[in-house]
Tab-separated table of C-alpha atoms in Angstrom:
chain	number	residue	atom	x	y	z
A	25	MET	CA	23.524	19.853	43.916
A	26	ILE	CA	20.182	20.771	43.479
A	27	PRO	CA	19.074	22.876	46.778
A	28	VAL	CA	15.723	21.609	47.954
A	29	LEU	CA	12.957	24.238	47.908
A	30	GLY	CA	9.980	24.825	50.135
A	31	PHE	CA	11.285	24.117	53.257
A	32	GLU	CA	13.136	27.121	54.457
A	33	GLY	CA	13.613	27.259	57.992
A	34	GLU	CA	11.590	23.867	58.708
A	35	ARG	CA	12.894	20.727	60.242
A	36	VAL	CA	12.721	17.931	57.796
A	37	ALA	CA	13.135	14.309	59.061
A	38	VAL	CA	15.566	11.875	56.846
A	39	LEU	CA	15.217	8.298	57.439
A	40	GLY	CA	18.351	5.983	56.020
A	41	LEU	CA	21.537	7.651	55.774
A	42	GLY	CA	22.934	5.787	52.728
A	43	ARG	CA	23.830	7.462	49.437
A	44	SER	CA	20.286	8.780	48.548
A	45	GLY	CA	19.603	9.680	52.505
A	46	LEU	CA	22.662	11.656	52.924
A	47	SER	CA	22.401	13.434	49.391
A	48	ALA	CA	18.936	14.521	50.392
A	49	ALA	CA	20.092	15.731	53.939
A	50	ARG	CA	22.637	17.819	52.026
A	51	ALA	CA	20.215	19.310	49.597
A	52	LEU	CA	17.853	20.122	52.245
A	53	ARG	CA	20.396	21.958	54.090
A	54	ALA	CA	21.674	23.743	51.209
A	55	GLY	CA	17.869	24.935	50.641
A	56	GLY	CA	17.528	26.315	54.004
A	57	ALA	CA	15.752	23.376	55.738
A	58	HIS	CA	17.049	21.889	59.117
A	59	PRO	CA	17.503	17.900	58.348
A	60	VAL	CA	16.854	15.828	61.369
A	61	CYS	CA	18.519	12.284	60.634
A	62	TRP	CA	18.287	8.727	61.643
A	63	ASP	CA	19.468	5.425	60.773
A	64	ASP	CA	19.490	2.097	62.399
A	65	ASN	CA	23.288	1.669	61.698
A	66	PRO	CA	25.351	3.676	64.135
A	67	ALA	CA	28.299	3.918	61.413
A	68	ALA	CA	25.848	5.671	59.183
A	69	ARG	CA	24.501	8.079	61.882
A	70	GLU	CA	28.132	8.772	62.812
A	71	ARG	CA	29.028	9.603	59.185
A	72	ALA	CA	25.980	11.979	59.148
A	73	HIS	CA	27.095	13.453	62.659
A	74	SER	CA	30.546	14.079	61.078
A	75	GLU	CA	28.860	16.507	58.498
A	76	GLY	CA	27.192	18.327	61.246
A	77	PHE	CA	23.830	16.901	60.863
A	78	GLU	CA	21.646	16.794	63.875
A	79	ILE	CA	20.889	13.004	64.770
A	80	LYS	CA	17.629	12.107	66.488
A	81	ASP	CA	15.820	8.831	67.145
A	82	ILE	CA	12.609	9.488	65.421
A	83	SER	CA	11.145	6.079	66.138
A	84	ARG	CA	10.106	7.459	69.373
A	85	ASP	CA	6.551	8.754	70.313
A	86	GLY	CA	6.196	12.327	69.736
A	87	ALA	CA	9.234	12.764	67.584
A	88	PHE	CA	7.170	14.274	64.796
A	89	ALA	CA	5.729	17.017	66.627
A	90	ASP	CA	7.845	19.810	64.889
A	91	ILE	CA	8.691	17.786	61.846
A	92	ALA	CA	7.312	19.307	58.572
A	93	SER	CA	7.861	16.173	56.213
A	94	LEU	CA	9.738	12.744	56.303
A	95	ILE	CA	12.068	11.790	53.684
A	96	VAL	CA	12.527	7.997	53.279
A	97	SER	CA	15.279	5.969	51.399
A	98	PRO	CA	14.336	3.457	48.810
A	99	GLY	CA	14.870	0.451	50.784
A	100	ILE	CA	12.792	1.307	53.586
A	101	PRO	CA	8.997	-0.172	53.223
A	102	HIS	CA	6.445	2.621	53.563
A	103	LEU	CA	3.210	0.505	52.979
A	104	TYR	CA	3.873	-3.275	52.209
A	105	PRO	CA	4.586	-5.853	53.545
A	106	GLU	CA	4.056	-3.330	56.321
A	107	PRO	CA	5.245	0.166	57.192
A	108	ASN	CA	8.460	0.798	58.854
A	109	LYS	CA	7.600	1.853	62.219
A	110	VAL	CA	9.048	5.455	61.858
A	111	VAL	CA	7.143	5.715	58.498
A	112	ALA	CA	3.895	4.683	60.647
A	113	LEU	CA	4.524	7.195	63.162
A	114	ALA	CA	4.943	10.072	60.637
A	115	LEU	CA	1.411	9.129	59.023
A	116	GLU	CA	-0.195	8.879	62.285
A	117	ALA	CA	1.146	12.310	63.091
A	118	GLY	CA	-0.222	13.694	59.660
A	119	VAL	CA	3.265	14.510	58.304
A	120	PRO	CA	3.849	14.076	54.704
A	121	VAL	CA	6.108	11.313	53.629
A	122	ASP	CA	8.343	11.715	50.413
A	123	ASN	CA	11.774	10.493	48.847
A	124	ASP	CA	14.681	12.212	47.277
A	125	ILE	CA	12.852	11.706	43.686
A	126	GLY	CA	9.898	13.836	44.983
A	127	LEU	CA	12.230	16.595	46.283
A	128	PHE	CA	14.276	16.700	43.083
A	129	PHE	CA	11.021	17.319	40.772
A	130	ARG	CA	9.688	20.041	43.314
A	131	SER	CA	13.176	21.753	43.191
A	132	PHE	CA	14.786	21.073	39.953
A	133	ALA	CA	13.090	24.155	37.860
A	134	THR	CA	13.948	27.618	39.337
A	135	SER	CA	13.466	31.026	38.559
A	136	GLU	CA	17.127	31.147	37.101
A	137	TRP	CA	15.820	29.143	33.872
A	138	GLN	CA	14.228	32.396	32.728
A	139	GLU	CA	17.984	33.369	31.699
A	140	LEU	CA	18.586	30.149	29.799
A	141	ASP	CA	17.921	30.174	25.893
A	142	VAL	CA	16.778	26.465	25.880
A	143	THR	CA	14.704	24.990	28.903
A	144	PRO	CA	16.559	21.777	30.373
A	145	LYS	CA	14.683	18.565	30.088
A	146	VAL	CA	14.126	15.577	32.050
A	147	ILE	CA	13.844	11.936	30.690
A	148	ALA	CA	12.820	9.404	33.304
A	149	VAL	CA	12.877	5.678	32.495
A	150	THR	CA	11.301	2.840	34.715
A	151	GLY	CA	10.308	-0.799	33.974
A	152	SER	CA	11.436	-4.223	35.209
A	153	ASN	CA	14.292	-5.120	32.807
A	154	GLY	CA	16.483	-2.903	30.915
A	155	LYS	CA	15.975	0.425	32.387
A	156	SER	CA	19.719	0.608	33.485
A	157	THR	CA	20.893	-0.082	30.044
A	158	THR	CA	18.184	2.172	28.347
A	159	SER	CA	19.236	5.173	30.638
A	160	ALA	CA	22.879	4.413	29.930
A	161	LEU	CA	22.235	4.472	26.270
A	162	ILE	CA	20.188	7.577	26.160
A	163	HIS	CA	22.916	9.127	28.096
A	164	HIS	CA	25.458	7.893	25.862
A	165	VAL	CA	24.054	9.021	22.794
A	166	LEU	CA	23.227	12.419	24.042
A	167	SER	CA	27.014	12.821	25.126
A	168	GLU	CA	28.184	11.652	21.970
A	169	ALA	CA	26.134	14.181	20.178
A	170	GLY	CA	27.557	16.778	22.264
A	171	LYS	CA	24.614	17.641	24.343
A	172	PRO	CA	24.968	18.726	28.142
A	173	VAL	CA	23.536	15.526	29.799
A	174	GLN	CA	23.831	13.990	33.322
A	175	LEU	CA	22.699	10.401	34.415
A	176	ALA	CA	21.336	10.030	37.755
A	177	GLY	CA	18.797	8.211	39.966
A	178	ASN	CA	19.230	4.369	40.223
A	179	ILE	CA	22.215	4.621	38.463
A	180	GLY	CA	25.157	7.094	38.098
A	181	ARG	CA	24.909	10.050	40.719
A	182	GLY	CA	21.992	10.658	43.251
A	183	VAL	CA	19.203	12.950	41.726
A	184	LEU	CA	20.181	15.784	44.085
A	185	ASP	CA	23.755	15.528	43.885
A	186	ILE	CA	23.867	16.666	40.021
A	187	ASP	CA	24.696	19.919	39.004
A	188	PRO	CA	22.101	22.764	38.097
A	189	PRO	CA	21.368	22.313	34.385
A	190	GLU	CA	22.813	24.631	31.804
A	191	SER	CA	20.805	25.751	28.796
A	192	GLY	CA	19.578	22.875	26.833
A	193	GLY	CA	20.888	20.515	29.345
A	194	VAL	CA	19.400	17.039	29.908
A	195	VAL	CA	19.101	14.978	33.012
A	196	VAL	CA	18.346	11.106	32.568
A	197	LEU	CA	16.943	9.398	35.323
A	198	GLU	CA	16.587	5.555	36.074
A	199	LEU	CA	13.792	5.060	38.465
A	200	SER	CA	12.924	1.949	40.065
A	201	SER	CA	9.199	1.096	41.652
A	202	TYR	CA	10.354	1.962	45.035
A	203	GLN	CA	11.348	5.300	43.833
A	204	THR	CA	8.332	6.007	41.669
A	205	ASP	CA	5.804	4.720	44.257
A	206	LEU	CA	6.519	7.084	47.073
A	207	ALA	CA	7.740	10.396	45.173
A	208	ARG	CA	4.998	12.991	45.714
A	209	ALA	CA	6.021	14.906	42.894
A	210	LEU	CA	6.877	13.141	39.192
A	211	THR	CA	7.226	15.611	36.369
A	212	PRO	CA	9.499	14.454	33.603
A	213	ASP	CA	9.335	15.713	30.112
A	214	VAL	CA	9.727	12.268	28.437
A	215	ALA	CA	8.722	9.334	30.478
A	216	VAL	CA	9.970	5.920	29.390
A	217	PHE	CA	8.320	2.279	30.200
A	218	THR	CA	10.501	-0.560	29.206
A	219	ASN	CA	8.411	-3.700	30.011
A	220	LEU	CA	6.797	-5.524	33.094
A	221	SER	CA	7.585	-8.935	34.906
A	222	PRO	CA	7.218	-9.882	38.271
A	223	ASP	CA	9.635	-8.287	40.765
A	224	HIS	CA	9.417	-6.949	44.111
A	225	LEU	CA	6.062	-8.237	44.682
A	226	ASP	CA	6.263	-8.137	48.428
A	227	ARG	CA	6.978	-4.435	48.422
A	228	HIS	CA	3.811	-3.819	46.179
A	229	ALA	CA	1.560	-6.599	47.353
A	230	GLY	CA	1.264	-8.151	44.114
A	231	LEU	CA	1.762	-7.707	40.534
A	232	GLY	CA	-1.067	-5.114	40.256
A	233	GLY	CA	0.530	-2.927	42.919
A	234	TYR	CA	3.933	-3.137	41.309
A	235	PHE	CA	2.494	-2.083	38.116
A	236	ALA	CA	0.522	0.810	39.792
A	237	ALA	CA	4.056	1.957	41.257
A	238	LYS	CA	5.375	2.298	37.465
A	239	ARG	CA	2.225	3.799	36.311
A	240	ARG	CA	2.324	6.597	38.597
A	241	LEU	CA	5.468	8.211	36.589
A	242	PHE	CA	2.702	8.788	33.757
A	243	ALA	CA	-0.571	9.367	35.353
A	244	GLU	CA	1.101	11.738	37.943
A	245	GLY	CA	3.494	13.152	35.877
A	246	GLY	CA	1.635	13.973	32.737
A	247	PRO	CA	4.741	13.788	30.387
A	248	ASP	CA	4.985	15.643	27.107
A	249	ARG	CA	6.022	12.497	25.524
A	250	ALA	CA	5.436	8.834	26.533
A	251	ILE	CA	7.576	5.977	25.499
A	252	ILE	CA	5.810	2.668	26.245
A	253	GLY	CA	6.888	-0.940	25.454
A	254	VAL	CA	3.789	-2.724	24.412
A	255	ASP	CA	4.910	-6.337	24.324
A	256	GLU	CA	2.944	-6.899	27.583
A	257	LYS	CA	-0.757	-6.305	28.345
A	258	GLU	CA	0.405	-3.715	30.824
A	259	GLY	CA	2.085	-1.736	28.355
A	260	GLN	CA	-0.650	-1.787	25.885
A	261	PHE	CA	-3.054	-0.651	28.739
A	262	LEU	CA	-0.668	2.163	29.921
A	263	ALA	CA	-0.344	3.327	26.003
A	264	GLY	CA	-4.155	3.332	25.802
A	265	GLN	CA	-4.472	5.316	28.663
A	266	MET	CA	-2.025	7.831	27.827
A	267	SER	CA	-3.180	8.534	23.852
A	268	GLU	CA	-6.156	10.445	22.742
A	269	GLY	CA	-6.258	8.189	19.699
A	270	ALA	CA	-4.288	6.047	17.108
A	271	SER	CA	-2.642	9.208	15.513
A	272	ASP	CA	-1.521	10.655	18.926
A	273	ASP	CA	2.147	11.013	18.595
A	274	ARG	CA	2.769	12.168	22.169
A	275	VAL	CA	2.913	8.158	22.880
A	276	ILE	CA	5.649	6.329	21.102
A	277	ARG	CA	4.952	2.630	21.003
A	278	VAL	CA	7.821	0.238	21.165
A	279	SER	CA	8.177	-3.385	20.296
A	280	VAL	CA	10.661	-6.147	19.728
A	281	GLU	CA	7.819	-8.874	19.144
A	282	ARG	CA	6.039	-7.341	16.264
A	283	LYS	CA	5.795	-4.881	13.497
A	284	LEU	CA	3.585	-1.889	14.833
A	285	SER	CA	1.450	-0.222	12.261
A	286	GLY	CA	-0.936	2.640	12.204
A	287	PRO	CA	-1.023	6.365	11.792
A	288	GLY	CA	1.035	7.294	15.016
A	289	TRP	CA	4.540	7.086	16.292
A	290	SER	CA	6.409	3.610	16.961
A	291	VAL	CA	9.504	2.217	16.969
A	292	PHE	CA	10.225	-1.582	16.892
A	293	ALA	CA	12.802	-4.158	15.885
A	294	ARG	CA	12.687	-7.435	14.276
A	295	LYS	CA	15.431	-9.731	12.760
A	296	GLY	CA	18.078	-7.479	14.053
A	297	PHE	CA	16.780	-4.240	12.281
A	298	LEU	CA	15.142	-1.157	14.033
A	299	SER	CA	12.521	0.726	12.325
A	300	GLU	CA	10.883	4.024	13.059
A	301	TYR	CA	7.473	4.548	11.516
A	302	ARG	CA	5.495	7.893	11.817
A	303	LYS	CA	2.147	8.510	10.132
A	304	GLY	CA	2.049	4.946	8.485
A	305	ARG	CA	5.736	5.786	6.786
A	306	GLN	CA	9.182	4.491	7.713
A	307	ALA	CA	11.066	7.677	9.407
A	308	GLY	CA	14.326	6.006	10.180
A	309	SER	CA	16.181	2.590	10.594
A	310	ILE	CA	19.494	0.948	12.118
A	311	ASP	CA	21.000	-2.548	11.527
A	312	MET	CA	21.645	-3.470	15.038
A	313	ARG	CA	23.163	-6.945	14.249
A	314	ASN	CA	26.871	-5.901	14.498
A	315	ILE	CA	26.467	-3.704	17.435
A	316	LYS	CA	28.392	-5.668	20.032
A	317	GLY	CA	27.276	-3.514	22.966
A	318	LEU	CA	23.671	-4.482	22.430
A	319	PRO	CA	23.309	-8.353	21.628
A	320	GLY	CA	19.795	-10.048	21.886
A	321	SER	CA	16.173	-8.808	21.676
A	322	HIS	CA	16.092	-7.577	25.186
A	323	ASN	CA	18.911	-5.106	24.228
A	324	HIS	CA	17.206	-4.403	20.936
A	325	GLN	CA	14.272	-3.269	23.203
A	326	ASN	CA	16.405	-1.210	25.135
A	327	ALA	CA	17.702	0.506	21.948
A	328	CYS	CA	14.283	1.143	20.710
A	329	ALA	CA	13.352	2.888	23.883
A	330	ALA	CA	16.446	4.805	23.819
A	331	TYR	CA	16.103	5.750	20.068
A	332	ALA	CA	12.616	6.908	20.414
A	333	ALA	CA	13.723	9.123	23.574
A	334	CYS	CA	16.645	10.629	21.458
A	335	ARG	CA	14.302	11.260	18.650
A	336	THR	CA	11.860	13.139	20.919
A	337	LEU	CA	15.012	15.675	21.328
A	338	GLY	CA	15.377	16.236	17.850
A	339	LEU	CA	18.405	13.974	17.075
A	340	ALA	CA	18.782	12.514	13.674
A	341	PRO	CA	18.757	8.674	13.124
A	342	LYS	CA	22.498	8.711	11.730
A	343	VAL	CA	23.285	10.432	14.964
A	344	ILE	CA	21.771	8.045	17.314
A	345	GLU	CA	23.163	5.195	15.172
A	346	LYS	CA	26.475	6.316	15.656
A	347	GLY	CA	26.031	6.389	19.496
A	348	PHE	CA	24.545	2.972	19.498
A	349	ALA	CA	28.186	1.894	17.604
A	350	SER	CA	30.308	3.247	20.202
A	351	PHE	CA	28.145	1.958	23.353
A	352	GLY	CA	30.176	-0.774	25.228
A	353	GLY	CA	27.400	-1.817	27.300
A	354	LEU	CA	27.170	-1.780	31.261
A	355	PRO	CA	29.005	-4.062	33.618
A	356	HIS	CA	26.857	-7.037	34.589
A	357	ARG	CA	24.245	-6.763	31.850
A	358	SER	CA	25.280	-8.877	28.657
A	359	GLN	CA	28.765	-7.459	29.313
A	360	LEU	CA	31.381	-9.150	26.983
A	361	ILE	CA	34.254	-10.293	29.430
A	362	ALA	CA	36.611	-12.099	26.896
A	363	GLU	CA	36.890	-14.099	23.863
A	364	ALA	CA	39.539	-16.703	23.763
A	365	ASN	CA	39.949	-20.021	21.618
A	366	GLY	CA	36.542	-19.469	19.996
A	367	VAL	CA	34.759	-19.222	23.611
A	368	THR	CA	33.106	-16.142	24.480
A	369	PHE	CA	32.462	-15.068	27.941
A	370	ILE	CA	29.400	-12.993	28.963
A	371	ASN	CA	28.616	-11.508	32.349
A	372	ASP	CA	24.699	-11.011	32.764
A	373	SER	CA	24.572	-11.130	36.863
A	374	LYS	CA	22.092	-8.490	36.477
A	375	ALA	CA	19.558	-11.429	35.001
A	376	THR	CA	18.444	-11.823	38.555
A	377	ASN	CA	14.728	-12.874	37.790
A	378	VAL	CA	13.349	-15.396	35.270
A	379	ASP	CA	12.177	-12.907	32.541
A	380	SER	CA	15.899	-11.321	32.262
A	381	ALA	CA	17.609	-14.694	32.288
A	382	LEU	CA	15.567	-15.921	29.535
A	383	LYS	CA	16.284	-12.979	27.307
A	384	ALA	CA	20.060	-13.654	27.799
A	385	LEU	CA	19.353	-17.415	26.997
A	386	GLU	CA	17.587	-16.075	23.791
A	387	ALA	CA	20.409	-13.768	23.016
A	388	PHE	CA	23.220	-16.270	22.356
A	389	ARG	CA	23.488	-19.802	21.171
A	390	LYS	CA	25.418	-23.027	22.320
A	391	ILE	CA	25.498	-21.851	25.821
A	392	ARG	CA	27.528	-23.199	28.783
A	393	TRP	CA	25.047	-21.861	31.285
A	394	ILE	CA	26.026	-20.732	34.974
A	395	CYS	CA	22.924	-20.192	36.779
A	396	GLY	CA	21.329	-20.351	40.177
A	397	GLY	CA	21.053	-18.504	43.564
A	398	LEU	CA	18.268	-17.431	45.899
A	399	GLU	CA	15.357	-18.332	43.865
A	400	LYS	CA	12.529	-15.829	43.716
A	401	GLU	CA	8.790	-16.337	43.918
A	402	GLY	CA	7.184	-17.991	41.024
A	403	GLY	CA	9.814	-20.761	40.452
A	404	ILE	CA	11.796	-21.008	36.981
A	405	ALA	CA	9.600	-22.814	34.588
A	406	GLY	CA	9.310	-19.460	32.561
A	407	LEU	CA	12.848	-20.444	31.385
A	408	LYS	CA	11.863	-23.215	29.031
A	409	PRO	CA	11.647	-21.444	25.926
A	410	GLY	CA	15.351	-20.332	26.069
A	411	LEU	CA	16.721	-23.821	27.257
A	412	GLN	CA	17.005	-25.183	23.752
A	413	HIS	CA	20.134	-23.000	23.355
A	414	VAL	CA	21.808	-24.453	26.621
A	415	LEU	CA	24.466	-27.281	26.096
A	416	LYS	CA	24.614	-27.760	29.820
A	417	ALA	CA	23.976	-25.905	33.043
A	418	TYR	CA	26.333	-25.451	35.754
A	419	VAL	CA	24.205	-24.629	39.115
A	420	ILE	CA	25.675	-22.389	41.875
A	421	GLY	CA	24.242	-21.445	45.308
A	422	ARG	CA	22.901	-22.803	48.456
A	423	GLU	CA	19.925	-24.213	46.768
A	424	ALA	CA	21.872	-25.676	43.655
A	425	ALA	CA	20.488	-29.174	43.897
A	426	ASN	CA	16.832	-27.841	43.985
A	427	PHE	CA	17.420	-25.347	41.179
A	428	ALA	CA	19.141	-28.086	39.149
A	429	MET	CA	16.064	-30.454	39.353
A	430	GLN	CA	14.024	-28.005	37.872
A	431	LEU	CA	15.956	-27.830	34.829
A	432	HIS	CA	13.994	-30.438	32.623
A	433	GLY	CA	15.704	-31.690	29.552
A	434	VAL	CA	19.083	-29.992	30.321
A	435	GLU	CA	22.020	-31.606	31.665
A	436	ALA	CA	22.589	-29.880	34.887
A	437	GLN	CA	25.797	-30.058	37.144
A	438	VAL	CA	25.550	-29.165	40.709
A	439	CYS	CA	28.632	-26.889	41.250
A	440	THR	CA	27.530	-24.819	44.308
A	441	THR	CA	30.380	-22.161	44.009
A	442	MET	CA	31.370	-19.684	41.108
A	443	ALA	CA	34.961	-21.296	41.124
A	444	ASN	CA	33.890	-24.717	40.495
A	445	ALA	CA	31.192	-23.869	38.012
A	446	VAL	CA	33.652	-21.542	35.767
A	447	ALA	CA	36.290	-24.277	36.127
A	448	GLN	CA	34.061	-26.914	34.921
A	449	ALA	CA	32.378	-24.920	32.008
A	450	MET	CA	35.613	-23.653	30.660
A	451	ALA	CA	37.148	-27.231	30.652
A	452	GLU	CA	34.182	-28.348	28.662
A	453	ALA	CA	33.524	-25.291	26.292
A	454	GLY	CA	34.493	-25.368	22.573
A	455	GLU	CA	34.923	-23.169	19.615
A	456	GLY	CA	31.802	-21.344	18.793
A	457	GLU	CA	30.464	-21.634	22.420
A	458	CYS	CA	29.342	-19.149	24.925
A	459	VAL	CA	29.836	-19.358	28.591
A	460	LEU	CA	27.154	-17.148	30.259
A	461	LEU	CA	26.556	-15.969	33.602
A	462	ALA	CA	22.881	-15.363	33.756
A	463	PRO	CA	21.591	-16.672	37.162
A	464	ALA	CA	17.848	-16.273	36.987
A	465	ALA	CA	18.056	-15.756	40.923
A	466	ALA	CA	18.969	-13.329	43.558
A	467	SER	CA	22.748	-13.204	44.651
A	468	PHE	CA	22.159	-12.706	48.497
A	469	ASP	CA	22.649	-16.636	49.507
A	470	GLN	CA	26.235	-16.233	48.608
A	471	TYR	CA	26.962	-12.555	47.867
A	472	ASP	CA	26.199	-9.022	49.019
A	473	SER	CA	24.871	-7.904	45.540
A	474	PHE	CA	24.454	-8.983	42.050
A	475	GLU	CA	27.626	-6.774	41.181
A	476	LYS	CA	29.826	-8.708	43.817
A	477	ARG	CA	28.531	-11.990	42.064
A	478	GLY	CA	29.540	-10.552	38.419
A	479	GLU	CA	32.959	-9.518	39.708
A	480	ASP	CA	33.620	-13.031	41.273
A	481	PHE	CA	32.885	-14.677	37.734
A	482	ILE	CA	35.160	-12.107	36.140
A	483	ARG	CA	37.824	-12.872	38.131
A	484	GLU	CA	37.645	-16.706	37.990
A	485	VAL	CA	37.319	-16.394	34.164
A	486	GLU	CA	40.574	-14.141	33.865
A	487	LYS	CA	42.685	-16.169	36.220
A	488	ARG	CA	41.952	-19.234	33.770
A	489	LEU	CA	42.732	-17.405	30.644
């Protein structure tokens, strides 16, 4: 646990008592604060009460008279589309609003670090797609290289649940826009921006607000190294803002769309080969074509970002390549489920938006595509470049018929349920083909989460093999 510093003897309100909220309450108490907890869910309140926390309805007028700060869980709106009532009360009372990420960064470094031979570092990863895989890949490579490393944030453990770092320790954080948008402190040593595509626009009042939330990790944090995907205009703009000039190697540009040139530091992937250039000369390369845990250009982008992050810590290209080769991938993200009778089964349930689904479609050939669900704002027209690889679509979800009608030029069958879609796809799949779950939609019309949807896909595949 990382005890929260700076609130000794003060009352700090915690709104939302899920994983991050309870973790924040425990860390606040460990640092000498008195947490005052609230959640609309009675079961969540009971869990907190069983751990000895004070439970108080902070949605009532006057509740913030003796509160030093309000700590808010990521799923609770603090500004758009409108602030949660409790957040609004705190702001009206002049009480600072923060989250567990802000608490982590204000508390991570302590006076005890003076006794460590090598100062610990934090690598923070954000972006629309690929941040989980990039974070896990960095963690895996560092672990395989024998580094003391912990994975936390939006993946792995809660940020305040990790162990105090040892000498030379590294913490890898995956951070969502919800987390970067509100955190009052953001001070990573290395910050990574993978890419940007429309998502969570209601929470950020549009694409500009969404990008601004991601940008805070760099603008507020002032990292020693900034690793930035430059295949979108927002990434190019961010790299330009962080750099003092073309040769400024504090910024590492990443691309999977083109060869990057110039006197600075860059990592790019083309035709299955990752290349690192510094000062106009090649400094390293990796053949990605046979690395099964990282298929497709979207995973090559993840690999470029992870490679750059590991290089900033001094790892040699061959050491990184060895780590890549043993990386098994993450569940529900281009996850290889099985290979039978020449047919490959891939679970990419995390492809909940058009951009991530398109990358999955472009990563494979001869696809029997299981898609559909709760359609997101903007429609699915952006999938068109990847549809050339689709032999047939098997559409699930409550809006399956409407989804299927938008798949122009592709044979589509309305299956509605996962069981029907898997059964039909497996019956029709032949040697050399791929049955791919990449929904291009949210899961909430039929499932509690994309994980549950992916698990259902796996279950239906396995019982038919």
